[in-house]
C-alpha cells in the first residue's frame, strides 16, 4: 500500500510538512500584530495554502470574531476621563467597600406576548409546530426597578404611551427612599445610599438635580457613552427575560402579577 505522501506532489507535500514546522511563536506574533488580517493575507505572508494556515490558526487557539460595536467613538480626553473615574471608583471601593451601599435602577418593557419562534429537530418531510407571528401592536408595560445587593427596594409600572419625566422620576426617588428606610434601615441610618443611574434626560434634569440635593443623595458618576452594561441589564433583567420566556398575558394586571412572583 502506498503512503499518503505518495499522492501528494510539489507544493501540496511542502505545505503538508510545513504545518509541523511553521514556528508557532512567529505565527502568534504576526497574527496578534494585526488581528484583522484575512486568512488569504496570512497564507500569502507564510507562503502556504489556506488549509495549512487554517490548521495552524486552530493549533494556536485563534478564532475569528467581529469587532465589538461601541455607542460612540471616544476622544482622547474622554478616554482619559473614563480611566480616571474608574481608578477613583476602584480606590474608593478598596478603602470603603461601597458595594453594599449602592442603589441602582433601570426600566424595561414587558410584552404581553413573549412567545418566540424556535428551531426544531425534525425528520425529512415532518411539519414543524406552528408559532403565531408577534403583532405589530403587541401591548407592553414598562417596569422600573430599584434594588441593591440586599434585594428589591421598589418597583412601579407605566402603561404603553406613558413616559418617565423628571417629575415622575423625582416622585420615584422619594418613594424609593421611604421604602428603603423600612426594608434596609441600616443603610439609611448608619451610612448613606449611593445612587447609580445613567445619563437619561429625566436623571439629569434641573428638577432632578435639585431633588437629589434636597434628599442629600450622592450619585456615583456614570460616564457618557460608556459601553458597559448597567448592573440591572446583566443581572436582574436577564433573569426576568428567562422567566418571561414563552409566557402570554391578557392584561396589565396579569403582567404585574407575574412580575411580583
mmCIF file of N, CA and C in Angstrom, residues 52 57 104 113 135 155-156 166 217 221 230 233-234 258:
data_model
loop_
_atom_site.group_PDB
_atom_site.id
_atom_site.type_symbol
_atom_site.label_atom_id
_atom_site.label_comp_id
_atom_site.label_asym_id
_atom_site.label_seq_id
_atom_site.Cartn_x
_atom_site.Cartn_y
_atom_site.Cartn_z
ATOM 1 N N UNK A 52 -3.610 25.053 5.158
ATOM 2 C CA UNK A 52 -2.473 24.996 6.081
ATOM 3 C C UNK A 52 -2.560 26.088 7.130
ATOM 4 N N UNK A 57 -3.859 28.110 12.613
ATOM 5 C CA UNK A 57 -4.621 29.038 13.450
ATOM 6 C C UNK A 57 -5.383 28.283 14.533
ATOM 7 N N UNK A 104 -29.375 51.028 42.682
ATOM 8 C CA UNK A 104 -29.440 51.310 41.253
ATOM 9 C C UNK A 104 -30.851 51.085 40.733
ATOM 10 N N UNK A 113 -47.165 39.359 24.964
ATOM 11 C CA UNK A 113 -46.902 38.076 24.302
ATOM 12 C C UNK A 113 -45.394 37.901 24.157
ATOM 13 N N UNK A 135 -47.658 40.400 16.909
ATOM 14 C CA UNK A 135 -48.394 41.511 16.323
ATOM 15 C C UNK A 135 -47.597 42.804 16.460
ATOM 16 N N UNK A 155 -40.586 48.964 42.975
ATOM 17 C CA UNK A 155 -40.829 48.849 41.536
ATOM 18 C C UNK A 155 -42.176 49.485 41.225
ATOM 19 N N UNK A 156 -42.319 49.922 39.983
ATOM 20 C CA UNK A 156 -43.565 50.556 39.550
ATOM 21 C C UNK A 156 -43.769 50.272 38.069
ATOM 22 N N UNK A 166 -39.122 64.076 34.405
ATOM 23 C CA UNK A 166 -38.381 64.466 35.603
ATOM 24 C C UNK A 166 -39.294 64.453 36.826
ATOM 25 N N UNK A 217 -28.745 62.900 48.508
ATOM 26 C CA UNK A 217 -28.477 61.593 47.920
ATOM 27 C C UNK A 217 -27.293 61.707 46.963
ATOM 28 N N UNK A 221 -20.722 58.571 39.707
ATOM 29 C CA UNK A 221 -20.569 59.147 38.372
ATOM 30 C C UNK A 221 -20.735 58.082 37.291
ATOM 31 N N UNK A 230 -25.462 48.202 32.292
ATOM 32 C CA UNK A 230 -25.900 48.550 33.639
ATOM 33 C C UNK A 230 -26.082 47.263 34.444
ATOM 34 N N UNK A 233 -29.155 45.234 33.749
ATOM 35 C CA UNK A 233 -29.241 44.538 32.466
ATOM 36 C C UNK A 233 -28.579 43.166 32.512
ATOM 37 N N UNK A 234 -27.382 43.082 33.105
ATOM 38 C CA UNK A 234 -26.694 41.790 33.063
ATOM 39 C C UNK A 234 -27.021 40.910 34.255
ATOM 40 N N UNK A 258 -47.337 38.497 37.396
ATOM 41 C CA UNK A 258 -46.220 37.632 37.016
ATOM 42 C C UNK A 258 -44.896 38.221 37.483
#
